Short mmCIF file of C-alpha atoms in Angstrom, two decimals:
data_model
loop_
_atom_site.label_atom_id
_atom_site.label_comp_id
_atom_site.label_asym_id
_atom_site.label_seq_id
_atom_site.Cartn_x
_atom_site.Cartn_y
_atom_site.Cartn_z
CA UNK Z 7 83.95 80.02 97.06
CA UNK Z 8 81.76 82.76 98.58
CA UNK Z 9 81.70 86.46 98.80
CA UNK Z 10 82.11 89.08 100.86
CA UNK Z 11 84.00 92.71 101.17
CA UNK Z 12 87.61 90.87 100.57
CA UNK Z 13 86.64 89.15 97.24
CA UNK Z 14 88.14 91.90 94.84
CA UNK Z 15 91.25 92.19 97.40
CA UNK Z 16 92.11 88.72 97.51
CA UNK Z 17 91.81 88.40 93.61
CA UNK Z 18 94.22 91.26 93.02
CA UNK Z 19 96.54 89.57 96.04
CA UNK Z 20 96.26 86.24 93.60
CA UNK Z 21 97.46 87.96 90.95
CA UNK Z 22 100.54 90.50 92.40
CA UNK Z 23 101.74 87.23 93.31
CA UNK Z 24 101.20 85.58 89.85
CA UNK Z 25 99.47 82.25 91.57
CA UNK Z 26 95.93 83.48 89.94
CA UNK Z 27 96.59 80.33 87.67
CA UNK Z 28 96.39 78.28 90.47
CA UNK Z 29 93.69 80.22 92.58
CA UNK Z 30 89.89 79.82 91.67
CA UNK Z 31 87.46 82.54 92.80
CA UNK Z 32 84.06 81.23 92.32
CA UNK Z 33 81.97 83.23 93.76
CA UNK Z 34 78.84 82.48 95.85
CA UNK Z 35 78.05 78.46 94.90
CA UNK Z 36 74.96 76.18 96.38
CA UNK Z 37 76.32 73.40 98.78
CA UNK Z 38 75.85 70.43 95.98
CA UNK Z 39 78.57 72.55 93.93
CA UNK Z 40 80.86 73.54 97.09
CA UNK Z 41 80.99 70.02 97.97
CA UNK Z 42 82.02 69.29 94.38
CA UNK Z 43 84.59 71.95 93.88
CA UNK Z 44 86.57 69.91 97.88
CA UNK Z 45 86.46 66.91 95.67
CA UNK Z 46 88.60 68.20 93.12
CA UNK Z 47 90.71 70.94 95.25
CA UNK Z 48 94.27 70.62 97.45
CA UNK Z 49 93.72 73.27 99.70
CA UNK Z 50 90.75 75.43 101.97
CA UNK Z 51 91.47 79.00 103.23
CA UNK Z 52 89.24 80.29 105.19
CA UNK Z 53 90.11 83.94 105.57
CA UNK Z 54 87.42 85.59 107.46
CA UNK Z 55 87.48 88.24 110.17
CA UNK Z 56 85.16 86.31 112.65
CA UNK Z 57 83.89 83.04 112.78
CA UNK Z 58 82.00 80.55 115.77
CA UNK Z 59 81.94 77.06 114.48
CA UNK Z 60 83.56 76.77 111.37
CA UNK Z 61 81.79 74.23 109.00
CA UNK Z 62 84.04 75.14 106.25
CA UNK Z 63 86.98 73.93 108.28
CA UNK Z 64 85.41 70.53 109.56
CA UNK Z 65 84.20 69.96 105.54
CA UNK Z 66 87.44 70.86 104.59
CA UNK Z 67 88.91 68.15 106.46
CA UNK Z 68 86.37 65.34 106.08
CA UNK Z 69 87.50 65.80 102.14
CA UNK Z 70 91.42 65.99 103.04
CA UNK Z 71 92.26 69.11 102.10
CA UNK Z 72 95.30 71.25 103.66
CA UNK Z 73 92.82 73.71 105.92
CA UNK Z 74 94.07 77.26 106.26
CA UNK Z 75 92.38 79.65 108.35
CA UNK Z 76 92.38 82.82 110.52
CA UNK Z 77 93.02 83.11 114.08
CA UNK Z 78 89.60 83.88 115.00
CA UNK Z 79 86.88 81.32 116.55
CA UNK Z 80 87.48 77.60 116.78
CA UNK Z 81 89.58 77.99 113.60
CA UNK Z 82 92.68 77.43 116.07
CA UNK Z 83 91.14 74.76 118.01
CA UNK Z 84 90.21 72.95 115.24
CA UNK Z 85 93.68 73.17 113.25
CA UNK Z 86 96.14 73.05 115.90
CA UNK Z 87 98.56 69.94 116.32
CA UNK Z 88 99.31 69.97 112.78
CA UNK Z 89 95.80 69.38 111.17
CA UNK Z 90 95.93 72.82 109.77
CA UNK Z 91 97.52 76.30 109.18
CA UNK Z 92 96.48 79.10 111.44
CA UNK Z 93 97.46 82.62 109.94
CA UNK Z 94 96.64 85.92 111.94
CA UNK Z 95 93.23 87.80 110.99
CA UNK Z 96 94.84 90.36 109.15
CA UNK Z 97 98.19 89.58 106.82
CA UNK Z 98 99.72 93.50 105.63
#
C-alpha cells in the first residue's frame, strides 16, 4: 500500500522472482481501506529509506502480521527479539 519512487522497482522485483501472484501493490489507499487490506494479509514490509516512528510497524503488529522492515529509525527497535525482520536499507 502506498507510493513512492520504489513502486515500479519493487513491482518488477515481484515479478523477476515470479511471487507477483502472491504480492499486492495497491497503491495509495485511505486508512479505513489500509486497515482492511492487515485484516486479510500475512505479512508488512516496510521498505523505506528513512523513517522516525513507524506507525506502519506498530499497526502491523497490533493485526499480527510478520513485520518486515528496513534498518532505518525505530524499525530495529521495534522488531528486534524476534517480533520482526530487519533487512538493510538497500538490498542489490
Amino acid at each position: 500500500m502506498g507510493e513512492g519512487p520504489e513502486f515500479g522497482r519493487l513491482q518488477a522485483i515481484a515479478n523477476k522472482l515470479g511471487i507477483s501472484n502472491f504480492v499486492r501493490f495497491t497503491g495509495g489507499l485511505d486508512h479505513d481501506h489500509v486497515l482492511e487490506y492487515m485484516e486479510d494479509s500475512d505479512v508488512l514490509v516496510l521498505a523505506s529509506n528513512s523513517e522516525g516512528w513507524p506507525k506502519a510497524i506498530a499497526e502491523g503488529m497490533a493485526h499480527g502480521l510478520v513485520c518486515v522492515g528496513s534498518d532505518r529509525g525505530l524499525i530495529p527497535e521495534m522488531l528486534s527479539n524476534g517480533r520482526g525482520v530487519i533487512v538493510p536499507q538497500e538490498i542489490r
